[in-house]
CSV table of C-alpha atoms in Angstrom, one decimal:
chain,number,residue,atom,x,y,z
Q,1,MET,CA,0.0,0.0,0.0
Q,2,THR,CA,1.4,3.4,-1.0
Q,3,LYS,CA,1.7,5.7,2.0
Q,4,ILE,CA,0.6,9.3,2.1
Q,5,LYS,CA,2.3,12.5,3.2
Q,6,ILE,CA,0.4,15.8,3.4
Q,7,CYS,CA,2.9,18.6,3.5
Q,8,GLY,CA,2.8,22.2,4.6
Q,9,LEU,CA,0.5,22.2,7.6
Q,10,LYS,CA,0.3,25.6,9.2
Q,11,ARG,CA,-3.1,26.0,10.9
Q,12,LYS,CA,-4.9,24.3,13.7
Q,13,GLU,CA,-7.7,23.4,11.2
Q,14,ASP,CA,-5.0,21.5,9.1
Q,15,ILE,CA,-4.3,19.4,12.2
Q,16,GLN,CA,-8.0,18.7,12.7
Q,17,TYR,CA,-8.3,17.6,9.0
Q,18,VAL,CA,-5.4,15.2,9.2
Q,19,ASN,CA,-6.5,13.8,12.5
Q,20,GLN,CA,-9.8,12.9,10.9
Q,21,LEU,CA,-8.3,11.7,7.5
Q,22,GLN,CA,-5.2,9.8,8.9
Q,23,PRO,CA,-2.5,10.2,6.3
Q,24,ASP,CA,0.7,8.3,7.3
Q,25,TYR,CA,2.9,11.4,7.4
Q,26,VAL,CA,2.5,15.2,7.7
Q,27,GLY,CA,5.1,17.8,6.9
Q,28,PHE,CA,6.0,21.0,8.6
Q,29,VAL,CA,8.0,23.5,6.5
Q,30,PHE,CA,10.9,25.2,8.3
Q,31,ALA,CA,12.4,26.5,5.1
Q,32,LYS,CA,11.5,29.8,3.4
Q,33,SER,CA,8.1,29.3,2.0
Q,34,SER,CA,4.5,30.6,2.1
Q,35,ARG,CA,3.9,27.5,4.3
Q,36,GLN,CA,6.8,28.2,6.7
Q,37,VAL,CA,6.3,27.7,10.4
Q,38,ASP,CA,8.7,28.4,13.3
Q,39,LEU,CA,9.6,26.1,16.1
Q,40,SER,CA,7.1,27.4,18.7
Q,41,TRP,CA,4.1,27.4,16.4
Q,42,ALA,CA,5.0,23.9,15.0
Q,43,ARG,CA,5.3,22.6,18.5
Q,44,GLU,CA,1.9,24.0,19.3
Q,45,LEU,CA,0.4,22.4,16.2
Q,46,ILE,CA,2.0,19.1,16.9
Q,47,GLN,CA,0.6,19.0,20.5
Q,48,GLY,CA,-2.8,18.5,18.8
Q,49,LEU,CA,-1.7,16.0,16.2
Q,50,ASP,CA,-2.7,12.3,16.4
Q,51,GLN,CA,0.3,10.4,17.7
Q,52,HIS,CA,-0.1,7.7,15.0
Q,53,ILE,CA,0.8,10.2,12.3
Q,54,LYS,CA,4.5,10.6,11.7
Q,55,LYS,CA,6.0,14.1,11.7
Q,56,VAL,CA,8.4,15.3,8.9
Q,57,GLY,CA,10.4,18.5,9.1
Q,58,ILE,CA,11.3,20.2,5.8
Q,59,PHE,CA,14.6,22.1,5.8
Q,60,GLN,CA,16.8,23.8,3.2
Q,61,ASP,CA,20.5,24.5,3.7
Q,62,MET,CA,20.2,25.0,7.4
Q,63,ARG,CA,23.0,24.6,10.0
Q,64,LYS,CA,23.0,21.1,11.6
Q,65,GLU,CA,22.6,22.6,15.1
Q,66,ALA,CA,19.5,24.5,14.1
Q,67,VAL,CA,18.0,21.4,12.4
Q,68,ASN,CA,18.7,19.3,15.6
Q,69,HIS,CA,17.2,22.0,17.8
Q,70,ILE,CA,13.9,22.0,15.8
Q,71,ALA,CA,13.9,18.2,15.5
Q,72,GLU,CA,14.2,17.8,19.3
Q,73,GLY,CA,11.7,20.6,20.1
Q,74,CYS,CA,9.1,19.1,17.8
Q,75,GLY,CA,9.9,15.4,18.3
Q,76,LEU,CA,10.2,15.0,14.5
Q,77,ASP,CA,10.3,11.4,13.1
Q,78,VAL,CA,11.9,12.4,9.7
Q,79,LEU,CA,14.2,15.1,8.4
Q,80,GLN,CA,13.5,16.1,4.8
Q,81,PHE,CA,16.3,18.1,3.1
Q,82,HIS,CA,15.4,20.2,0.0
Q,83,GLY,CA,18.5,22.3,-0.7
Q,84,ASP,CA,22.1,21.7,-1.7
Q,85,GLU,CA,22.9,19.5,1.3
Q,86,GLU,CA,26.0,17.3,0.7
Q,87,PRO,CA,25.9,13.5,1.3
Q,88,GLU,CA,28.1,13.9,4.4
Q,89,TYR,CA,25.8,16.5,5.9
Q,90,CYS,CA,22.8,14.1,5.4
Q,91,LYS,CA,24.7,11.3,7.2
Q,92,ALA,CA,25.2,13.5,10.3
Q,93,PHE,CA,21.8,13.0,11.9
Q,94,GLN,CA,20.4,10.4,14.2
Q,95,ARG,CA,16.9,10.6,12.8
Q,96,GLU,CA,15.5,9.2,9.5
Q,97,VAL,CA,16.6,11.4,6.6
Q,98,TRP,CA,14.9,11.9,3.2
Q,99,LYS,CA,16.7,13.9,0.5
Q,100,ALA,CA,14.8,15.7,-2.2
Q,101,PHE,CA,16.1,15.7,-5.8
Q,102,ARG,CA,14.7,18.0,-8.5
Q,103,ILE,CA,14.2,15.9,-11.6
Q,104,LYS,CA,15.0,17.5,-15.0
Q,105,ASP,CA,16.4,14.7,-17.1
Q,106,ASP,CA,18.4,11.4,-16.8
Q,107,GLU,CA,21.4,13.3,-15.4
Q,108,SER,CA,19.3,14.2,-12.3
Q,109,PHE,CA,19.6,10.6,-11.1
Q,110,ILE,CA,23.4,10.5,-11.1
Q,111,GLN,CA,23.5,12.8,-8.1
Q,112,MET,CA,21.2,10.4,-6.2
Q,113,GLN,CA,23.7,7.6,-6.3
Q,114,GLN,CA,26.0,9.6,-4.0
Q,115,TYR,CA,23.5,9.7,-1.1
Q,116,ALA,CA,22.9,7.0,1.5
Q,117,VAL,CA,19.6,8.1,3.0
Q,118,ALA,CA,16.4,6.4,4.1
Q,119,GLY,CA,14.2,8.1,1.4
Q,120,TYR,CA,14.7,9.7,-2.0
Q,121,LEU,CA,12.1,12.3,-2.8
Q,122,LEU,CA,11.6,13.0,-6.5
Q,123,ASP,CA,10.4,16.6,-7.1
Q,124,THR,CA,10.0,18.8,-10.2
Q,125,TYR,CA,12.9,20.9,-11.4
Q,126,THR,CA,12.0,24.6,-11.5
Q,127,ALA,CA,14.8,27.1,-12.0
Q,128,GLY,CA,15.6,28.9,-8.8
Q,129,GLN,CA,12.9,27.0,-6.8
Q,130,TYR,CA,13.3,24.1,-4.4
Q,131,GLY,CA,9.9,22.4,-4.1
Q,132,GLY,CA,6.4,23.7,-4.0
Q,133,SER,CA,6.2,24.3,-7.8
Q,134,GLY,CA,2.8,22.5,-8.2
Q,135,LYS,CA,4.1,20.9,-11.4
Q,136,THR,CA,4.8,17.3,-12.3
Q,137,PHE,CA,8.1,15.9,-13.7
Q,138,PRO,CA,8.2,13.3,-16.5
Q,139,TRP,CA,7.5,10.2,-14.4
Q,140,GLU,CA,8.8,7.8,-17.1
Q,141,LEU,CA,12.3,9.1,-16.3
Q,142,ALA,CA,12.2,7.5,-12.9
Q,143,VAL,CA,10.8,4.1,-13.8
Q,144,ASN,CA,14.2,2.2,-13.9
Q,145,ILE,CA,16.1,4.0,-11.2
Q,146,LYS,CA,18.0,1.9,-8.6
Q,147,ARG,CA,16.3,2.0,-5.2
Q,148,THR,CA,18.2,1.7,-2.0
Q,149,GLY,CA,15.6,3.4,0.1
Q,150,LEU,CA,12.1,4.7,0.1
Q,151,LEU,CA,10.9,6.3,-3.1
Q,152,ILE,CA,8.8,9.4,-2.4
Q,153,ALA,CA,6.9,10.9,-5.4
Q,154,ALA,CA,6.2,14.7,-5.1
Q,155,GLY,CA,5.6,17.6,-7.4
Q,156,GLY,CA,2.2,18.6,-8.8
Q,157,LEU,CA,0.2,15.6,-7.4
Q,158,HIS,CA,-3.5,15.9,-6.9
Q,159,ALA,CA,-6.6,13.6,-6.8
Q,160,ASP,CA,-6.9,13.5,-10.5
Q,161,ASN,CA,-3.3,12.3,-11.3
Q,162,VAL,CA,-2.1,10.5,-8.2
Q,163,ARG,CA,-3.3,7.0,-9.4
Q,164,GLU,CA,-1.5,7.4,-12.6
Q,165,ALA,CA,1.7,8.5,-10.7
Q,166,ILE,CA,1.4,5.4,-8.5
Q,167,ARG,CA,0.9,3.1,-11.6
Q,168,ILE,CA,4.0,4.4,-13.3
Q,169,LEU,CA,6.4,5.1,-10.4
Q,170,LYS,CA,5.2,2.5,-7.8
Q,171,PRO,CA,6.4,4.9,-5.1
Q,172,ASP,CA,6.5,3.9,-1.4
Q,173,ILE,CA,5.0,7.3,-0.5
Q,174,VAL,CA,3.2,10.1,-2.3
Q,175,ASP,CA,3.7,13.6,-1.1
Q,176,VAL,CA,1.1,16.4,-1.7
Q,177,SER,CA,0.9,20.0,-0.7
Q,178,SER,CA,-0.6,22.5,-3.2
Q,179,GLY,CA,-2.7,19.7,-4.8
Q,180,VAL,CA,-4.9,19.7,-1.6
Q,181,GLU,CA,-5.2,23.4,-1.2
Q,182,LYS,CA,-7.8,26.0,-2.2
Q,183,ASN,CA,-6.7,29.7,-2.3
Q,184,GLY,CA,-3.4,28.7,-0.6
Q,185,LEU,CA,-5.0,26.9,2.3
Q,186,LYS,CA,-5.4,23.2,3.0
Q,187,ASN,CA,-8.9,22.1,2.0
Q,188,PHE,CA,-10.6,19.2,3.8
Q,189,ASN,CA,-12.5,17.9,0.7
Q,190,LYS,CA,-9.4,17.9,-1.5
Q,191,MET,CA,-7.4,16.1,1.1
Q,192,ARG,CA,-10.1,13.5,1.6
Q,193,SER,CA,-10.4,13.0,-2.2
Q,194,PHE,CA,-6.7,12.6,-2.6
Q,195,ILE,CA,-6.4,10.1,0.2
Q,196,GLU,CA,-9.4,8.1,-1.0
Q,197,LYS,CA,-7.8,7.9,-4.5
Q,198,VAL,CA,-4.6,6.6,-3.1
Q,199,ARG,CA,-6.2,4.0,-0.8
Q,200,GLU,CA,-8.6,2.7,-3.4
């Protein structure tokens, strides 16, 4: 069964939605973004989160000490890195690490081979932007990649295309953010529809 991550929670309503819908993972963005939260607000949100749902922190080119401080403060289960973090940097943490790769062409997968992480998140390449583009990448490029960890499909997923993404990529996890939003805010019905499509 493909697991589900809803990324970019920032309101108490978002927490209520996921507690009701029970995705496997939720993401809190600590990198610069319209969905960015700080440590104290994330901690407050997490206090209301169902304990069965795993917590992922999204970071970009942040000092290790700052990442560890946030991870400890929020009790994060997974650290997801979206910037230009080096392989050695990704090895330096005690928690589970996922590294995001922006997929443009076949060359994009060469870089992946250098990383020994628990999860490889495939996102869409957009010049000057790390994640959150709302656009898909050519999924066929990733069909034959070597897997040494979890494969997480991201980038432009929504209820109408997620089943096709699962059919082609066979990911361990699908990751959605803007695809379950309306006017920049998480929408309960879109989240429910996405989760139902995946779990069908």
